[in-house]
GROMACS .gro file of C-alpha atoms in nm:
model
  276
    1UNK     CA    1   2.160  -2.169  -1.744
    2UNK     CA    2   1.942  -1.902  -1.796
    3UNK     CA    3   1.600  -1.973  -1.935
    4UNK     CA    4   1.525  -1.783  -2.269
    5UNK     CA    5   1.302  -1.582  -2.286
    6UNK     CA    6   1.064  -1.582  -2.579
    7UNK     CA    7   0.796  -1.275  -2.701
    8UNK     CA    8   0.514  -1.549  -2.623
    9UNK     CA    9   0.673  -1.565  -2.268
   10UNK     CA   10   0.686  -1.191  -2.221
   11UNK     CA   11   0.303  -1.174  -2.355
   12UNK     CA   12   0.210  -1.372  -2.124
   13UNK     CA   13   0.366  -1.289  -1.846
   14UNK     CA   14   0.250  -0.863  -1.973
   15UNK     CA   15  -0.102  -0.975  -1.934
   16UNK     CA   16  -0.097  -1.133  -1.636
   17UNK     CA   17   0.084  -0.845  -1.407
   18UNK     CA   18  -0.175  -0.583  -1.567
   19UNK     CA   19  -0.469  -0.859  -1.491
   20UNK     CA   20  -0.299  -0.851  -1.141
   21UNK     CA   21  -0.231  -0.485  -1.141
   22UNK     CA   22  -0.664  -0.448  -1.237
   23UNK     CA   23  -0.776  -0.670  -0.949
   24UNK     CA   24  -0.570  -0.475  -0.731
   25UNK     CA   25  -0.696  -0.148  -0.816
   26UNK     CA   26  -1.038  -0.232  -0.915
   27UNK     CA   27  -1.213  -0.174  -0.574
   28UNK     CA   28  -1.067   0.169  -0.601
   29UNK     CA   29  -1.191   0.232  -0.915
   30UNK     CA   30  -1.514   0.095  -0.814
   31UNK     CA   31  -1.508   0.328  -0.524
   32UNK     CA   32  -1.417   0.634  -0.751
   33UNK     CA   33  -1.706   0.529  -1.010
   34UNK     CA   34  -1.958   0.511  -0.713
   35UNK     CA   35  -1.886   0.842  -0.563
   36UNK     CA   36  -2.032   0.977  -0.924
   37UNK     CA   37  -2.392   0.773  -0.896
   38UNK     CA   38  -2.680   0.875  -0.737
   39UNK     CA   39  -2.771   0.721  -0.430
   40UNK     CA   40  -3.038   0.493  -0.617
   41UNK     CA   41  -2.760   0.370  -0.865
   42UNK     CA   42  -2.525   0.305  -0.635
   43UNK     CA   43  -2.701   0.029  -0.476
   44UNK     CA   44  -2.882  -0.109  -0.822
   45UNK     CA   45  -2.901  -0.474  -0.958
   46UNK     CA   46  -2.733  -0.549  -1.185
   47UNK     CA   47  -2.474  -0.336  -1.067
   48UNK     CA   48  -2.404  -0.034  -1.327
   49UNK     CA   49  -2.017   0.038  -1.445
   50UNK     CA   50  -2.049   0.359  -1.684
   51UNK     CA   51  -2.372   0.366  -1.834
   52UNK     CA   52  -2.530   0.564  -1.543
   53UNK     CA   53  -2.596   0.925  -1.405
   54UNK     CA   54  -2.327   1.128  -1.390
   55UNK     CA   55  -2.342   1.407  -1.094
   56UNK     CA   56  -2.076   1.571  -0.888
   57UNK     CA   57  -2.405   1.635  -0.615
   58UNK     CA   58  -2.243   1.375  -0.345
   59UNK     CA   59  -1.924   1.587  -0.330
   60UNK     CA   60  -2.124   1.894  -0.303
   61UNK     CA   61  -2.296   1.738  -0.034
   62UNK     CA   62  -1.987   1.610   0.169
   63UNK     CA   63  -1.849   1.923   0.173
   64UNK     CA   64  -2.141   2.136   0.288
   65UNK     CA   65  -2.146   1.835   0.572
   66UNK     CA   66  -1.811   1.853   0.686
   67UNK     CA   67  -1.508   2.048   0.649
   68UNK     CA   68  -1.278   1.813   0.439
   69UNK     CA   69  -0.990   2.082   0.428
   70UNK     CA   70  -0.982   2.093   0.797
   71UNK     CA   71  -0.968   1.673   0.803
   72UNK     CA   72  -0.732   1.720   0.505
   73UNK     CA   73  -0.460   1.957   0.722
   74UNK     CA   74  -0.484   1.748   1.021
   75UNK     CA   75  -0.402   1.432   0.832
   76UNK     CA   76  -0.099   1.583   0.662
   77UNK     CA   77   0.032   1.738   0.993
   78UNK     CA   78  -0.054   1.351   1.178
   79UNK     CA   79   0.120   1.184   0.894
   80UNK     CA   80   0.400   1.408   0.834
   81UNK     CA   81   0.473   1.500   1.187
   82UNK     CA   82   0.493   1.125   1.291
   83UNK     CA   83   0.699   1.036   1.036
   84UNK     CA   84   0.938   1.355   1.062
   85UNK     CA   85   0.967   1.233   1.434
   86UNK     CA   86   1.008   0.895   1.412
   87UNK     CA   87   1.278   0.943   1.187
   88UNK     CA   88   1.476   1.173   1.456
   89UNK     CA   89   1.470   0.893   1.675
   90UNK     CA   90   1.541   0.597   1.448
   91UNK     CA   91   1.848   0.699   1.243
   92UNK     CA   92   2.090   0.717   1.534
   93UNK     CA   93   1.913   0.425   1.622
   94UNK     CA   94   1.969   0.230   1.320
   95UNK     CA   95   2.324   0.384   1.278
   96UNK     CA   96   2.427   0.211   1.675
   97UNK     CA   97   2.310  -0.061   1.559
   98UNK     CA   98   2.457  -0.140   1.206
   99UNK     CA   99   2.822   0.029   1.334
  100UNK     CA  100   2.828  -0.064   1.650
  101UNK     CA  101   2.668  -0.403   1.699
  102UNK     CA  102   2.636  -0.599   2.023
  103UNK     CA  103   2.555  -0.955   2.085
  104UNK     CA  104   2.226  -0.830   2.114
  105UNK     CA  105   2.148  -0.644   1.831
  106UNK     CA  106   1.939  -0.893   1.660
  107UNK     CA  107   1.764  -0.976   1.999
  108UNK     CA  108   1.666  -0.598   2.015
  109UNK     CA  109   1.533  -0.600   1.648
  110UNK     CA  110   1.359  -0.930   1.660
  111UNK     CA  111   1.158  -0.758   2.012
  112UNK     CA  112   1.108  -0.454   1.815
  113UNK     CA  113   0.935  -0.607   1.516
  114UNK     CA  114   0.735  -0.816   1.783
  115UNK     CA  115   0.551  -0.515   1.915
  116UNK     CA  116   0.418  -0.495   1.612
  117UNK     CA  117   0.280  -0.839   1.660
  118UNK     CA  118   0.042  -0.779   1.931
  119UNK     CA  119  -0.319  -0.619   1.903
  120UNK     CA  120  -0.376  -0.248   1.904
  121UNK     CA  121  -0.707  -0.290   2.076
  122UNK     CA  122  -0.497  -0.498   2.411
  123UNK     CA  123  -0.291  -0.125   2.469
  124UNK     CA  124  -0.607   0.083   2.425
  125UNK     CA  125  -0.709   0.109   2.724
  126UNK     CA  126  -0.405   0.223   2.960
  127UNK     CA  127  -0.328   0.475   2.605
  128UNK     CA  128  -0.676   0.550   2.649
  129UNK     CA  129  -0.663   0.718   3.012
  130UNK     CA  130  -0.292   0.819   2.968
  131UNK     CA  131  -0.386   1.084   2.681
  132UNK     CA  132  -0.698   1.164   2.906
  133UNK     CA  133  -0.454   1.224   3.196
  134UNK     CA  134  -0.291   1.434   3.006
  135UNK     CA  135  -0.506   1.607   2.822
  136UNK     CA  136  -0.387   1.460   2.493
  137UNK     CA  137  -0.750   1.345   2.355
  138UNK     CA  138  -0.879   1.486   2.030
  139UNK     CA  139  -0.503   1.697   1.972
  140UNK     CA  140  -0.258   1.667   1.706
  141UNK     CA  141   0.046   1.636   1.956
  142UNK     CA  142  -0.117   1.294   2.084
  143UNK     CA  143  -0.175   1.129   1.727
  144UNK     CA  144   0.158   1.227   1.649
  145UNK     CA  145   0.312   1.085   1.919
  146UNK     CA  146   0.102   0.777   1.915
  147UNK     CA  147   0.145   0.694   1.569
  148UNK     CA  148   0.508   0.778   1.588
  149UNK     CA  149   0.570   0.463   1.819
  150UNK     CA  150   0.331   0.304   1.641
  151UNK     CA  151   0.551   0.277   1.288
  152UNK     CA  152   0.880   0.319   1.475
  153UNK     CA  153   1.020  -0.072   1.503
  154UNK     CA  154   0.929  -0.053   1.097
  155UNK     CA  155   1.131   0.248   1.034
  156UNK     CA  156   1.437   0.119   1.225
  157UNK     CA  157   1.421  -0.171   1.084
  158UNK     CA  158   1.412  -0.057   0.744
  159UNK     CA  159   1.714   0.215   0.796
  160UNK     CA  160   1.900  -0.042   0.973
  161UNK     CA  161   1.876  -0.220   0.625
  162UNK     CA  162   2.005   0.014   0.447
  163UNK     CA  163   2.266   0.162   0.657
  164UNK     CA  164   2.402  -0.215   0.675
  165UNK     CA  165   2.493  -0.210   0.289
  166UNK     CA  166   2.709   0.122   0.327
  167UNK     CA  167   3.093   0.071   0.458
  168UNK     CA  168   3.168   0.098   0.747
  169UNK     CA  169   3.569   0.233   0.627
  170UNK     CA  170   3.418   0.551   0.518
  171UNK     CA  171   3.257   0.645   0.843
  172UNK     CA  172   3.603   0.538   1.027
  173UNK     CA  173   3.745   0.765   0.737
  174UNK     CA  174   3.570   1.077   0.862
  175UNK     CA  175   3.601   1.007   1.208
  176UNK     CA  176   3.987   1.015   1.117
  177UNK     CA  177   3.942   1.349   0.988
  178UNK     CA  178   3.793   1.460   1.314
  179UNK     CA  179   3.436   1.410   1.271
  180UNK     CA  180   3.249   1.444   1.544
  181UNK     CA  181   2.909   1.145   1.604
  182UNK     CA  182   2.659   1.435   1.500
  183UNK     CA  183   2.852   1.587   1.176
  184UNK     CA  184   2.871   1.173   1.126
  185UNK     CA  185   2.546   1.099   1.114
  186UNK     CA  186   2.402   1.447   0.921
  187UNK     CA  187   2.723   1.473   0.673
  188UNK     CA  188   2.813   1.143   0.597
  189UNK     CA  189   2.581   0.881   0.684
  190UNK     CA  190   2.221   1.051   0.606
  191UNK     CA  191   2.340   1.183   0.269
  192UNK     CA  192   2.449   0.784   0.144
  193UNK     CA  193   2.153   0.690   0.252
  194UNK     CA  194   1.928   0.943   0.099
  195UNK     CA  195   1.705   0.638  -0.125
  196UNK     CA  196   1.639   0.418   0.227
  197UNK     CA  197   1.532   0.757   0.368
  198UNK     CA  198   1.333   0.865   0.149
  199UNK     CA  199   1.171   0.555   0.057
  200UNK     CA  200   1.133   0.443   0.415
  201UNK     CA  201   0.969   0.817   0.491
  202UNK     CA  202   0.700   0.792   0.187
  203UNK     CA  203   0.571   0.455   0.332
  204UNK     CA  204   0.594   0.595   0.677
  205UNK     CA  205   0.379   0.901   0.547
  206UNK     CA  206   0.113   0.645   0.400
  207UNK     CA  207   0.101   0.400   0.663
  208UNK     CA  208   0.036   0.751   0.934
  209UNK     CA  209  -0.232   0.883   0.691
  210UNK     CA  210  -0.416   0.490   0.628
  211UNK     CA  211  -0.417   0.416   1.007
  212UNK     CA  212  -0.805   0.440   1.146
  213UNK     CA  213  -0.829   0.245   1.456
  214UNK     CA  214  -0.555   0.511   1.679
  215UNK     CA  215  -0.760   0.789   1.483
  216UNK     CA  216  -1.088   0.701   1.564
  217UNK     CA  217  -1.042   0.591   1.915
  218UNK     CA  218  -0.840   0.905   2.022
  219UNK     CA  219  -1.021   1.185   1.861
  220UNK     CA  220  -1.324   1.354   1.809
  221UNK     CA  221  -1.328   1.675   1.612
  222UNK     CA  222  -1.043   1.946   1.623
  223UNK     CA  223  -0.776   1.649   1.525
  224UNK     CA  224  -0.973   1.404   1.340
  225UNK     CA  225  -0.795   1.322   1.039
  226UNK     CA  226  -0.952   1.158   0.690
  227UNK     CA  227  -0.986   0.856   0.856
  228UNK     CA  228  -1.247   0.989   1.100
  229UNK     CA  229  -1.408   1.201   0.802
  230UNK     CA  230  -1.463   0.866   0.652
  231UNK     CA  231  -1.623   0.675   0.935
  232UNK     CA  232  -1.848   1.006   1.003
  233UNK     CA  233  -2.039   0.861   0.685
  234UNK     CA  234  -2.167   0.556   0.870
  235UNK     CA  235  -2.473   0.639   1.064
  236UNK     CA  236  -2.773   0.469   1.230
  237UNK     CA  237  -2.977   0.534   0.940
  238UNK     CA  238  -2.740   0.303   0.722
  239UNK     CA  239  -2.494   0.386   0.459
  240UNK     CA  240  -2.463   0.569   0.172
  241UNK     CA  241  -2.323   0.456  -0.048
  242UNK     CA  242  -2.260   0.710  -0.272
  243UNK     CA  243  -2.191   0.980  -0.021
  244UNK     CA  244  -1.924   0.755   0.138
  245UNK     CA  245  -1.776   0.689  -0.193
  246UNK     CA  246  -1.711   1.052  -0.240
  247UNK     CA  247  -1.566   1.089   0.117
  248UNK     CA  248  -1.315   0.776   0.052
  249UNK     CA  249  -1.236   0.923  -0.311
  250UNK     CA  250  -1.162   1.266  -0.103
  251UNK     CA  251  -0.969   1.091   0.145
  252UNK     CA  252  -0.767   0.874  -0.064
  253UNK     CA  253  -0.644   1.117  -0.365
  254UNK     CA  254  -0.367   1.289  -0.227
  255UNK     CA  255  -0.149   0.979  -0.100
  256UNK     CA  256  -0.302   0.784  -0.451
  257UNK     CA  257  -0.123   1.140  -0.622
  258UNK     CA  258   0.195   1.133  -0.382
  259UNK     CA  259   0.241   0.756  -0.431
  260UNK     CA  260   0.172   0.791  -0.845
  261UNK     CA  261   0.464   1.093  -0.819
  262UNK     CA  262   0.707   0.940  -0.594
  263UNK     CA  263   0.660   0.572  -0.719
  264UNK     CA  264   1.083   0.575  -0.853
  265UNK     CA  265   1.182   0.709  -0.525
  266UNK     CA  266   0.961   0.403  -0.372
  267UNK     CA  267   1.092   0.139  -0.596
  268UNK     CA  268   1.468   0.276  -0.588
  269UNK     CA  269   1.456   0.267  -0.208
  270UNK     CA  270   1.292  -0.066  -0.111
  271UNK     CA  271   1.555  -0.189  -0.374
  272UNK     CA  272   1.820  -0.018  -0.240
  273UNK     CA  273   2.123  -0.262  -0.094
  274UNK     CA  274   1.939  -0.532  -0.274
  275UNK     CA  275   2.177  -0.601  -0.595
  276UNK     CA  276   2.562  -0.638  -0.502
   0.00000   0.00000   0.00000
C-alpha cells in the first residue's frame, strides 16, 4: 500500500533537499563570494559573508598574470577531444557486448571497472617516461589520449547500460533489410540511444575538464588546462586567498553554465532504461 502523502510530508521533505542542495553548493558559493574580497577580508575573523568590500581587482589581477583564455581553449579541446574519442571506441564496444554476449562479458566489465580501482599515482611513472619517449609531455594529443583511457571503462559501462534496454528484434530487423554492422551502429543503434549518449558524453566532458592529477603531472605550459591555472596560484610565499578564489570561480563557470543548461539532458539520460 502506498503511503499517503500529506502537505506536512512534502514540507518537510521540500526543506530538507534545498538544506541538502545549500550544503552542497555552499563551498562554491563561498568560493565565488571570496574571489570578490580583498586579500585582507578574505582571511578575516569572524569570517565576513556580504557585508564586505566589493572589488573585481583579483580578476584583473589573474588575468594580467596568466592567460586564462589560453587555459580556457586547452581545457575544452582536453575535455572534448577525450570524450569525442572515447566515445569512438566505446559504442561498438558496448554494442558487442549487449548483442553479442559471451560467457565472459561480465568478466570483461567487472576488469574494466577495476582499473578504475587502482591508484593513478602507481601508473605514473612508466606514463611518465612513455609520453617523454615520445615526445607527448606538455601537448594536447597526450592529455587527450591519457584521459581518454582514463574515463573509458566508465563510458562503456554506462552505454552498455543503455544499449541493454533497447531490443535486440529491431537491430535483427535491419540487418534483415540488409544493413550492414556500420549503417547498424550509426542508423539504428546510436539514434535510440541518443539520451545514454548524450548524458554519458556531458559527464564524460566534466569528469575530462575536473581531472588535476594527469594535468598537472603531464604538462607545463602550452597544454595546461584550468586545472594547472588553478594550482599556478599556490606558491612558496603562501596562498591567496582571494586571488585563488577568482582563478577557481574562472575555472569552474563554464562546466557550472553547461551543467545548469544541460541538467534535463543529464537527468533524462542517467534515468534512461530505468522505468519499464
Amino acid at each position: 500500500m502506498a503511503r499517503a502523502s500529506t502537505p506536512q510530508r512534502k514540507a518537510l521533505v521540500t526543506v530538507v533537499a534545498w538544506l541538502i542542495a545549500f550544503l552542497i553548493f555552499f563551498p562554491i558559493l563561498w568560493t565565488i563570494l571570496t574571489s570578490f574580497k580583498t586579500e585582507i577580508d578574505a582571511i578575516s575573523i569572524p569570517p565576513k559573508f556580504l557585508n564586505f568590500h566589493w572589488t573585481l581587482e583579483n580578476y584583473a589581477t589573474v588575468q594580467e598574470r596568466s592567460d586564462y583564455f589560453q587555459h580556457f581553449m586547452n581545457s575544452v579541446i582536453i575535455s572534448v577531444g577525450s570524450t569525442v574519442l572515447a566515445l569512438i571506441v566505446a559504442i561498438p564496444a558496448a554494442w558487442s557486448m549487449a548483442f553479442v554476449p559471451g560467457r565472459r562479458t561480465k568478466d570483461v566489465l567487472m576488469w574494466m571497472l577495476s582499473t578504475k580501482m587502482m591508484p593513478a599515482v602507481g601508473v605514473l611513472i612508466p606514463i611518465y617516461l612513455i609520453f617523454r619517449d615520445w615526445g607527448l609531455l606538455d601537448s594536447r594529443t597526450g592529455l587527450v589520449i591519457v584521459l581518454m583511457l582514463m574515463n573509458l571503462p566508465i563510458v562503456v559501462w554506462m552505454l552498455y547500460t543503455y544499449f541493454k534496454e533497447i531490443p535486440g528484434e529491431i537491430l535483427e530487423a535491419a540487418r534483415m533489410d540488409g544493413a550492414s554492422l556500420g549503417k547498424e551502429i550509426v542508423y539504428i543503434l546510436t539514434p535510440m540511444a541518443v539520451p545514454g549518449i548524450a548524458s554519458t558524453l556531458l559527464l564524460n566532458i566534466i569528469l575530462a575538464w575536473n581531472e588535476a592529477f594527469w594535468t598537472l603531472n603531464l604538462t607545463a605550459v602550452n597544454s595546461a588546462p584550468l586545472t594547472a591555472f588553478i594550482a599556478s596560484y599556490s606558491s612558496p610565499e603562501g596562498l591567496f586567498y582571494a586571488k585563488l578564489s577568482a582563478a577557481s570561480t574562472l575555472a569552474i563557470a563554464p562546466i557550472l553554465i553547461l551543467g545548469w543548461f544541460s541538467q534535463k539532458q543529464l537527468v533524462r539520460g542517467l534515468t534512461f532504461g530505468a522505468v519499464k
